[in-house]
Short mmCIF file of C-alpha atoms and ligand atoms in Angstrom, two decimals:
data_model
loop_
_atom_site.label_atom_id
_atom_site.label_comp_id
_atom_site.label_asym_id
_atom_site.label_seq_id
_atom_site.Cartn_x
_atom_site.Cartn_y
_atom_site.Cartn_z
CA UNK A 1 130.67 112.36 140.47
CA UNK A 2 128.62 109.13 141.63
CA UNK A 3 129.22 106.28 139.02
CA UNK A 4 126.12 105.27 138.44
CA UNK A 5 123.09 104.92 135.20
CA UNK A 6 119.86 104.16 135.25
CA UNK A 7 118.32 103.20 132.35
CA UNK A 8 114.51 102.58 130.77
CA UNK A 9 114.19 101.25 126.86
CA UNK A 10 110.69 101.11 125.35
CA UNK A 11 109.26 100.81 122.01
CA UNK A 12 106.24 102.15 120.69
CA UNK A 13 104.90 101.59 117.42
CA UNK A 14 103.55 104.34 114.59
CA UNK A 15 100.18 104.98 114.34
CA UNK A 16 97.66 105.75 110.94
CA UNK A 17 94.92 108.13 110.86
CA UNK A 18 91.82 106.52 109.26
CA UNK A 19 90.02 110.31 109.68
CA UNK A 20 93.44 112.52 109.69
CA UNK A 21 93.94 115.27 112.00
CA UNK A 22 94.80 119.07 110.10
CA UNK A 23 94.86 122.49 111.70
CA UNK A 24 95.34 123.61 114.93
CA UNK A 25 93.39 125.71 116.81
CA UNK A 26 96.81 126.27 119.56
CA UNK A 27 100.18 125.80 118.03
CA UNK A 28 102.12 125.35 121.46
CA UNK A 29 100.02 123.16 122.89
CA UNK A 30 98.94 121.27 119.96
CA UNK A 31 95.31 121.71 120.16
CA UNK A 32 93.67 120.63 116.64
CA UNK A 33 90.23 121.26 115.02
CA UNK A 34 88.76 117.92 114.85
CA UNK A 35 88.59 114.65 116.55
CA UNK A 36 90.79 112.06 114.73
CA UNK A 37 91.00 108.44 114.42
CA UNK A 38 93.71 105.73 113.58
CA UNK A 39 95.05 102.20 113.83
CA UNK A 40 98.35 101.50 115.85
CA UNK A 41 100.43 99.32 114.01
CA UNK A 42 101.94 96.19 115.35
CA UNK A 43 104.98 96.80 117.32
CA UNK A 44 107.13 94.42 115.37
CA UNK A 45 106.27 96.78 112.06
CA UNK A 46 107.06 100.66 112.07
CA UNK A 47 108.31 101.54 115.48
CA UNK A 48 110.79 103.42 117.15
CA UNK A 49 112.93 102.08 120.23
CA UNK A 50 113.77 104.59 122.68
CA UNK A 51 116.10 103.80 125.47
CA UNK A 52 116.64 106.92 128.34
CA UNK A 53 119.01 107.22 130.98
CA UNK A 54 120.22 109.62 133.82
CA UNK A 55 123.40 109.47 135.18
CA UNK A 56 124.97 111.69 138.03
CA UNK A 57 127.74 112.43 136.16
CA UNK A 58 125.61 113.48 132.66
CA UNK A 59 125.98 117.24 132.40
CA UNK A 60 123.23 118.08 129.97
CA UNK A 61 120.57 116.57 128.62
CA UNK A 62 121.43 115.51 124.85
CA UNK A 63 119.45 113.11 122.24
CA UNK A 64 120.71 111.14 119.46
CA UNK A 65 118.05 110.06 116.56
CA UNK A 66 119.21 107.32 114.68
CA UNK A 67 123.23 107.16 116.07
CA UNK A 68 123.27 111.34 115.15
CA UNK A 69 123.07 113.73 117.90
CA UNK A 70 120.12 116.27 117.61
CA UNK A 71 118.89 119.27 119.34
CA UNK A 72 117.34 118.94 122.37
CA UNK A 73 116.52 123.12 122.31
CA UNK A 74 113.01 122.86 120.61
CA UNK A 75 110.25 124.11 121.92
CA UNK A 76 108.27 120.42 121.77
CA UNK A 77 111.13 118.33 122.71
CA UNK A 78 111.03 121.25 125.92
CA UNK A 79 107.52 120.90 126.82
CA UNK A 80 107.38 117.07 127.45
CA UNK A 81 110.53 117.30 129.50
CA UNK A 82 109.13 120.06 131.52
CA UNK A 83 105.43 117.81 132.33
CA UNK A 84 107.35 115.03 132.96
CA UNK A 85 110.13 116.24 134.86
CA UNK A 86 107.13 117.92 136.70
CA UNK A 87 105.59 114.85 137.43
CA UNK A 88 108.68 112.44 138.36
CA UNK A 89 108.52 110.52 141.90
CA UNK A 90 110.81 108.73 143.70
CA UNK A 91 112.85 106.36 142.01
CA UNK A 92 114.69 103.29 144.10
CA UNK A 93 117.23 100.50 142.81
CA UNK A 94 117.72 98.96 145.89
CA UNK A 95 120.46 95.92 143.52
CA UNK A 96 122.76 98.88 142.24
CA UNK A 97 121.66 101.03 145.84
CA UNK A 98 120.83 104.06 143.97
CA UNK A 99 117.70 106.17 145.36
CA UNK A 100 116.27 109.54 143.32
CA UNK A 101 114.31 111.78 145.38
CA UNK A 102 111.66 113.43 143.42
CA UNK A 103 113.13 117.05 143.38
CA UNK A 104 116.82 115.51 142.20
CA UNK A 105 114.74 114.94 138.33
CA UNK A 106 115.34 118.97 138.52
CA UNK A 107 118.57 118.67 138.38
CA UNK A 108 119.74 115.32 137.02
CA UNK A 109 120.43 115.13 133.19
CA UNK A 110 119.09 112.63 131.03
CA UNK A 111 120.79 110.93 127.57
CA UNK A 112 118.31 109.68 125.16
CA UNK A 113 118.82 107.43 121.90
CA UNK A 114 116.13 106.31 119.60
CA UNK A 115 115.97 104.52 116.57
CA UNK A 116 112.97 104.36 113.77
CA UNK A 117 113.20 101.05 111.73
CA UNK A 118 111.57 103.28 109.13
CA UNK A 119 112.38 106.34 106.88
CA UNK A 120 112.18 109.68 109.20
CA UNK A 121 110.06 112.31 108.01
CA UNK A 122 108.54 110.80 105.34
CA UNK A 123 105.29 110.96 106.00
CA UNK A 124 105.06 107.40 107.66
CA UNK A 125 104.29 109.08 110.84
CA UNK A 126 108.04 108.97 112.21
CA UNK A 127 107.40 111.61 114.93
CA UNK A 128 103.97 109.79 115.96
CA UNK A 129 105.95 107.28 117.10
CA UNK A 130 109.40 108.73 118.44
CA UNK A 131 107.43 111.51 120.29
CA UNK A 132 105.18 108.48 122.45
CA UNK A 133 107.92 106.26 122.90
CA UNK A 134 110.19 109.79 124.12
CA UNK A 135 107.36 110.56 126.48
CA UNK A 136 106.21 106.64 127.71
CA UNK A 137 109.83 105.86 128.25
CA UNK A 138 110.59 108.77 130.76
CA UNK A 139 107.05 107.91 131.95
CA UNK A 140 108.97 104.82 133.31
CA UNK A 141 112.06 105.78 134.04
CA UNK A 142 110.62 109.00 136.27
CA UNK A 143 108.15 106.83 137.77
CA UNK A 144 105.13 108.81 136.89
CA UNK A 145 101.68 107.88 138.21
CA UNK A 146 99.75 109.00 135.24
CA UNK A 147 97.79 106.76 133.25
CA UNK A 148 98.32 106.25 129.07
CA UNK A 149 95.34 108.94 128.43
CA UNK A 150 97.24 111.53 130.70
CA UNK A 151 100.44 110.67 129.29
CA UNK A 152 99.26 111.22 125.72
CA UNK A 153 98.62 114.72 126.42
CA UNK A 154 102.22 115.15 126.95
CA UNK A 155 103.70 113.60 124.29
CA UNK A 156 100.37 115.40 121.85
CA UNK A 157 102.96 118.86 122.82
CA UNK A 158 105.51 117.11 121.11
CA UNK A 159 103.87 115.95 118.45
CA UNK A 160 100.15 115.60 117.65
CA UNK A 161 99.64 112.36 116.19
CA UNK A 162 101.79 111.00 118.96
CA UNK A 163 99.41 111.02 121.52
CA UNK A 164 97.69 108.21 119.44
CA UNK A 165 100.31 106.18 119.72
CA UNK A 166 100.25 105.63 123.59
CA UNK A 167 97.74 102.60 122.76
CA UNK A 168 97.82 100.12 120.60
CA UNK A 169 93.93 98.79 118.65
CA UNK A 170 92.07 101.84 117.12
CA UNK A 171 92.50 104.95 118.97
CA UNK A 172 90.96 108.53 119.09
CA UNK A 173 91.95 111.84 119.93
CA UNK A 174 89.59 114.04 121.33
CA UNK A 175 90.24 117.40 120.61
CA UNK A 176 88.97 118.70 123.39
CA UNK A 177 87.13 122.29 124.79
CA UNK A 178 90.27 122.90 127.46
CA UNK A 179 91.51 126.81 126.35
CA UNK A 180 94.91 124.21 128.34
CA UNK A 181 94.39 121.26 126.65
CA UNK A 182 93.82 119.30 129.29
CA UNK A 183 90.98 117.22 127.99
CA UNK A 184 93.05 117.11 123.92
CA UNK A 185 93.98 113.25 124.76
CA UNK A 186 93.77 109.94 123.25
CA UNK A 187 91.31 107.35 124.18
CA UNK A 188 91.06 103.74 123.33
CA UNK A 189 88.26 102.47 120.74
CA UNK A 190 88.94 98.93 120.62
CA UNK A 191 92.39 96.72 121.19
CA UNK A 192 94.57 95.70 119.18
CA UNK A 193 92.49 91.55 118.89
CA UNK A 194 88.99 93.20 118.50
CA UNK A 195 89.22 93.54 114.34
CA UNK A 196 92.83 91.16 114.01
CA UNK A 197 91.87 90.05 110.39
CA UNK A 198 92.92 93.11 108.98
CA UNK A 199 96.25 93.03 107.38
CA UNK A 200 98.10 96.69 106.79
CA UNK A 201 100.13 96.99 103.55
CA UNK A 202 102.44 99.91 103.34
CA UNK A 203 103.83 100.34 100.10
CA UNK A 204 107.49 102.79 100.29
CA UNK A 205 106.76 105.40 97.26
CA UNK A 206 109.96 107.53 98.28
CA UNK A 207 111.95 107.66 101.40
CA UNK A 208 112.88 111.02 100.73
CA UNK A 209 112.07 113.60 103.53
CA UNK A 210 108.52 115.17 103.33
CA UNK A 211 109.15 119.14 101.28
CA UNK A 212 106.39 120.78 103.57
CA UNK A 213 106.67 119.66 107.05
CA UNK A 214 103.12 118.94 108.14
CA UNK A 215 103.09 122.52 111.20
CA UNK A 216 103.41 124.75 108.32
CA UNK A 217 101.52 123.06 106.06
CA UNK A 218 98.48 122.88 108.33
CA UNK A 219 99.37 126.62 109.67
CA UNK A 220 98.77 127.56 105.91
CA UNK A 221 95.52 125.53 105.43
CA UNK A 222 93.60 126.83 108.84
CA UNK A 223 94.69 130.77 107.12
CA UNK A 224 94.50 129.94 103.50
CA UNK A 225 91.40 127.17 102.88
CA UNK A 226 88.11 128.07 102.06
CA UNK A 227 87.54 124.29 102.83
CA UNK A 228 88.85 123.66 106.07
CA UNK A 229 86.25 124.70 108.32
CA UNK A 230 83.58 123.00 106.70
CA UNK A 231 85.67 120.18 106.81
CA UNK A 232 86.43 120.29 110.78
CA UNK A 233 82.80 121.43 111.73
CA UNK A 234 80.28 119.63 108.87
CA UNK A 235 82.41 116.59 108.03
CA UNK A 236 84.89 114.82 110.25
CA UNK A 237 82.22 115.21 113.16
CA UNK A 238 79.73 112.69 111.48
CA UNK A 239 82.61 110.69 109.91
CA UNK A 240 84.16 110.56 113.44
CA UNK A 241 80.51 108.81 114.80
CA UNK A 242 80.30 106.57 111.84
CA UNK A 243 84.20 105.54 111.83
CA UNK A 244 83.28 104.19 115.21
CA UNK A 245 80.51 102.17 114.86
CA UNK A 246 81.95 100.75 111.68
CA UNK A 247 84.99 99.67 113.85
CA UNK A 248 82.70 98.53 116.77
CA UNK A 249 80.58 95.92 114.33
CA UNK A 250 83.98 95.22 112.17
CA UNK A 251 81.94 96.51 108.89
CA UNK A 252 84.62 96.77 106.59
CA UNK A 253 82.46 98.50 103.63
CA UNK A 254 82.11 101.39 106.01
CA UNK A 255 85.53 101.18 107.36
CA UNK A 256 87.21 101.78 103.88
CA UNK A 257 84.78 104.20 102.64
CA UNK A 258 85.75 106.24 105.42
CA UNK A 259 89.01 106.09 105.57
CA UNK A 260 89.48 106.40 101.56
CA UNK A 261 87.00 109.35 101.33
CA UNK A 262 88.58 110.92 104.46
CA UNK A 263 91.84 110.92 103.45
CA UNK A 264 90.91 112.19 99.81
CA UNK A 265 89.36 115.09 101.56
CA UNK A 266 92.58 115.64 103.56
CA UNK A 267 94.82 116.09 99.89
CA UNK A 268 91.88 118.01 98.72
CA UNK A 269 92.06 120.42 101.82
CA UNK A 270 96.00 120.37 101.01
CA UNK A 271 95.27 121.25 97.24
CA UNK A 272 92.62 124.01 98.39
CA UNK A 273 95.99 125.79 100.17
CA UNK A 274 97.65 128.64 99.17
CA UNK A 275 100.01 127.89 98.08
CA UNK A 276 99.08 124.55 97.04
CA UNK A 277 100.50 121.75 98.67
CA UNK A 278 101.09 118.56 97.11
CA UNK A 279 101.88 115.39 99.05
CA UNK A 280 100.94 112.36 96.82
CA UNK A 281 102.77 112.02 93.95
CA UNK A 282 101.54 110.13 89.93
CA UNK A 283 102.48 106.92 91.58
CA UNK A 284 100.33 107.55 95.06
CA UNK A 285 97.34 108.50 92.27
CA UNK A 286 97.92 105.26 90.25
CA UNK A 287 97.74 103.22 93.35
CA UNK A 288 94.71 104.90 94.19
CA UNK A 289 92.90 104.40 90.88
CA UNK A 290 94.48 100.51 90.93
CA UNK A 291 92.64 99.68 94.38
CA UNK A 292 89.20 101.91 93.58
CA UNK A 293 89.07 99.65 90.03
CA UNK A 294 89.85 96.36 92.14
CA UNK A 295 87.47 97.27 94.80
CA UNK A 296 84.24 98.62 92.35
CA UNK A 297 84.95 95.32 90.31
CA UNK A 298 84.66 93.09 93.40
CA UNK A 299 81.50 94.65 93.87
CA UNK A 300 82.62 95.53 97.70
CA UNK A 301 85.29 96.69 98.94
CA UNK A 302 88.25 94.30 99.64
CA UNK A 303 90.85 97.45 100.38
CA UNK A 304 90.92 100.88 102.46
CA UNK A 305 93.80 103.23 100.88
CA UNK A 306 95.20 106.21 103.04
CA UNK A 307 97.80 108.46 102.47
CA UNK A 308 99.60 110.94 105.25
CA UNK A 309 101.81 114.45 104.50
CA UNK A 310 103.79 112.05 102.08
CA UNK A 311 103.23 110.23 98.88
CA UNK A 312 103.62 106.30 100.65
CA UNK A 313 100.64 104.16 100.60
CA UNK A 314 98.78 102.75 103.24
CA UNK A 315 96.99 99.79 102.35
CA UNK A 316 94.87 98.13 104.73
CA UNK A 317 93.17 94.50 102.89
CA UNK A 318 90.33 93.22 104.51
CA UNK A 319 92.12 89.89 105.25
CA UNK A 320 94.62 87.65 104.92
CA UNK A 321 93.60 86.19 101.29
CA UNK A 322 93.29 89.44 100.16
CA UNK A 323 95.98 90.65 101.64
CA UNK A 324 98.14 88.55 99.29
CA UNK A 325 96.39 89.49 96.71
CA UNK A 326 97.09 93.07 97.03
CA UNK A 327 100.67 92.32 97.09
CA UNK A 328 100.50 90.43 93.60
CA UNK A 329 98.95 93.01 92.58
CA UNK A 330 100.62 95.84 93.71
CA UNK A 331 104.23 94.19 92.55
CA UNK A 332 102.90 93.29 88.98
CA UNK A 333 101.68 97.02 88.45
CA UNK A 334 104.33 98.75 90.46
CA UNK A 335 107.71 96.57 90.00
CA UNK A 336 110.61 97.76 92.22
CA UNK A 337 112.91 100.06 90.22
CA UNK A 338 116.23 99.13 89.69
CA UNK A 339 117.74 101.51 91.80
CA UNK A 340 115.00 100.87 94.58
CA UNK A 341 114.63 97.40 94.40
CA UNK A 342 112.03 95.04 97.37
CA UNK A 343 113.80 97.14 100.52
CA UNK A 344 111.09 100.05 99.40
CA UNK A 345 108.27 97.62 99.66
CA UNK A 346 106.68 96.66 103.90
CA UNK A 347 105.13 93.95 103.79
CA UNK A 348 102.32 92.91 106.37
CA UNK A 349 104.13 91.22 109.70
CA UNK A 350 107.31 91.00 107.67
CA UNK A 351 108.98 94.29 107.43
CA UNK A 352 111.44 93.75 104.88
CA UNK A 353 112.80 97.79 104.68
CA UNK A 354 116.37 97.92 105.73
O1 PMV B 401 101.40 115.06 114.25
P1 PMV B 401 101.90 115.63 112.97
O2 PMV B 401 102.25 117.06 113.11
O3 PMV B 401 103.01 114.81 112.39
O4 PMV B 401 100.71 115.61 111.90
C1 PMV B 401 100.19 114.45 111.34
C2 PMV B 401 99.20 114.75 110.29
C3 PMV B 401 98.74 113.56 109.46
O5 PMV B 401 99.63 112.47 109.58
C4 PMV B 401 98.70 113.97 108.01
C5 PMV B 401 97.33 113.12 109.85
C6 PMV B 401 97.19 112.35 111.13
O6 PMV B 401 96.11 112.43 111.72
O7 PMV B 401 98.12 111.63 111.53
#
């Protein structure tokens, strides 16, 4: 075989939902029931780095997450390699004299390693980020025209908060009317300098891997919730609106009633499952009560509080100042355990995990 690689490496950072996506009204092509929100995180924070290659002399396409080799046979990982490979041009390297004619991506296999610089599957949005940075890399490498919108409704069939993490700044994902999803993509609100005095705080409660992954978990809440649809149709709608202008004028009162209220509703959807499913844990609830106390004493408040399909905090503090003192506070009233010790606390633009 020809001796040749050609390789792309990107990384994409995770994203948060400040109004969360649940349910979906297509589970193969990832269609949800509501609009969502969220803020990309910087890309120095929570990321993943993805690099691809293709080689003539690769004979299958195989993946490795985090130096381990993983199955490539899903049906997610499948779909974005069939729309991109679908979508590839012609590739030239005139330096190493290697040229790919667009059919040859049919054929040619591809070798993929990523990396997350944070736990996996513990509900810190691991596969939001792998998933975009899978999808935006091959973008590259492949040559594709498309622009970041069209490529997050790719990587949304791998994963649906992925497709928010295509931008960076706050981000929404339209759900969409398409019966093929074509119009289910992510849009940019505002980028990432419009509202650059917020500081996010995420605060490690356990690294351990998520007990209900969150497709079966929302599968059971769109069949088992007597709460879900007036959630998707009579809430997140005018939350949605208002989550917008409160990001357009910077109002941070709005911002973090919002996104505290919003993601409340989301556990309370997951309570109102059968059977119940229960993602924060006593210390997710203390931290909770801790930052509502804070915020009613202040009189306004100074910190937004949201929590994904895991019990880990996300803290974001209306500035700098009170950024710091969040963290005070949060290490005085939640000291590292011995056996956990600072590694399980990420800290602003300093990401001390690992
Ligand atoms: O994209 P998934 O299947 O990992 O689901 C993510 C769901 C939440 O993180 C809980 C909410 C959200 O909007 O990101």
């Amino acid at each position: 075989a020809e001796k040749w690689v050609l390789m792309v490496t990107a990384r994409t950072p995770t994203n948060i939902a400040v109004i969360k996506y649940w349910g979906k009204r297509d589970e193969t092509l990832i269609l949800p029931i509501n609009d969502s929100i969220s803020v990309t995180l910087d890309p120095n924070h929570l990321c993943t780095t993805t690099t691809v290659s293709v080689s003539p002399s690769f004979d299958q396409d195989r993946m490795w997450l985090n130096g381990k080799e993983i199955s490539l046979q899903g049906g997610r990982f499948q779909s974005c390699l069939r729309e991109i490979r679908a979508r590839a041009q012609d590739v030239e390297d005139k330096k190493k004299g290697i040229k790919i004619n667009k059919e040859d991506w049919q054929k040619l296999n591809l070798h993929i390693a990523s990396y997350n610089n944070f736990p996996t599957a513990a509900g810190l949005a691991s596969s939001a980020a792998g998933l975009a940075c899978l999808v935006f890399s091959l973008a590259k490498l492949m040559n594709l025209k498309e622009d970041n919108s069209q490529l997050s409704a790719i990587a949304r069939q791998g994963s649906g908060s992925a497709c928010r993490s295509l931008y960076g700044g706050f981000v929404k994902w339209c759900m969409g009317k398409e019966e093929n999803g074509s119009d289910s993509l992510a849009v940019q609100l505002a980028d990432e300098k419009h509202w650059d005095d917020l500081v996010i705080i995420i605060a490690v409660v356990s690294a351990r891997q998520k007990e209900t992954s969150s497709t079966s978990g929302m599968r059971d809440t769109v069949v088992t919730s007597a709460l879900i649809d007036h959630r998707a149709k009579e809430v997140v709608p005018k939350r949605i609106v208002e989550m917008e202008d409160a990001i357009q004028k910077k109002d941070f009162p709005s911002f973090a009633r919002l996104a505290c209220t919003d993601s409340n509703q989301f556990h309370a959807v997951c309570l109102d499952t059968y059977p119940p499913i229960f993602y924060m844990n006593d210390t997710s609830h203390r931290i909770i009560s801790c930052v509502e106390k804070w915020n009613r004493a202040e009189g306004t408040p100074q910190v937004a509080y949201t929590f994904d399909a895991g019990p880990n905090a996300v803290m974001i503090a209306r500035d700098r100042k009170t950024a710091a003192s969040l963290l005070q506070r949060l290490l005085y009233n939640f000291p590292p355990q011995s056996d956990v010790d600072l590694d399980s606390y990420v800290i602003g633009d300093k990401s001390i995990l690992q």
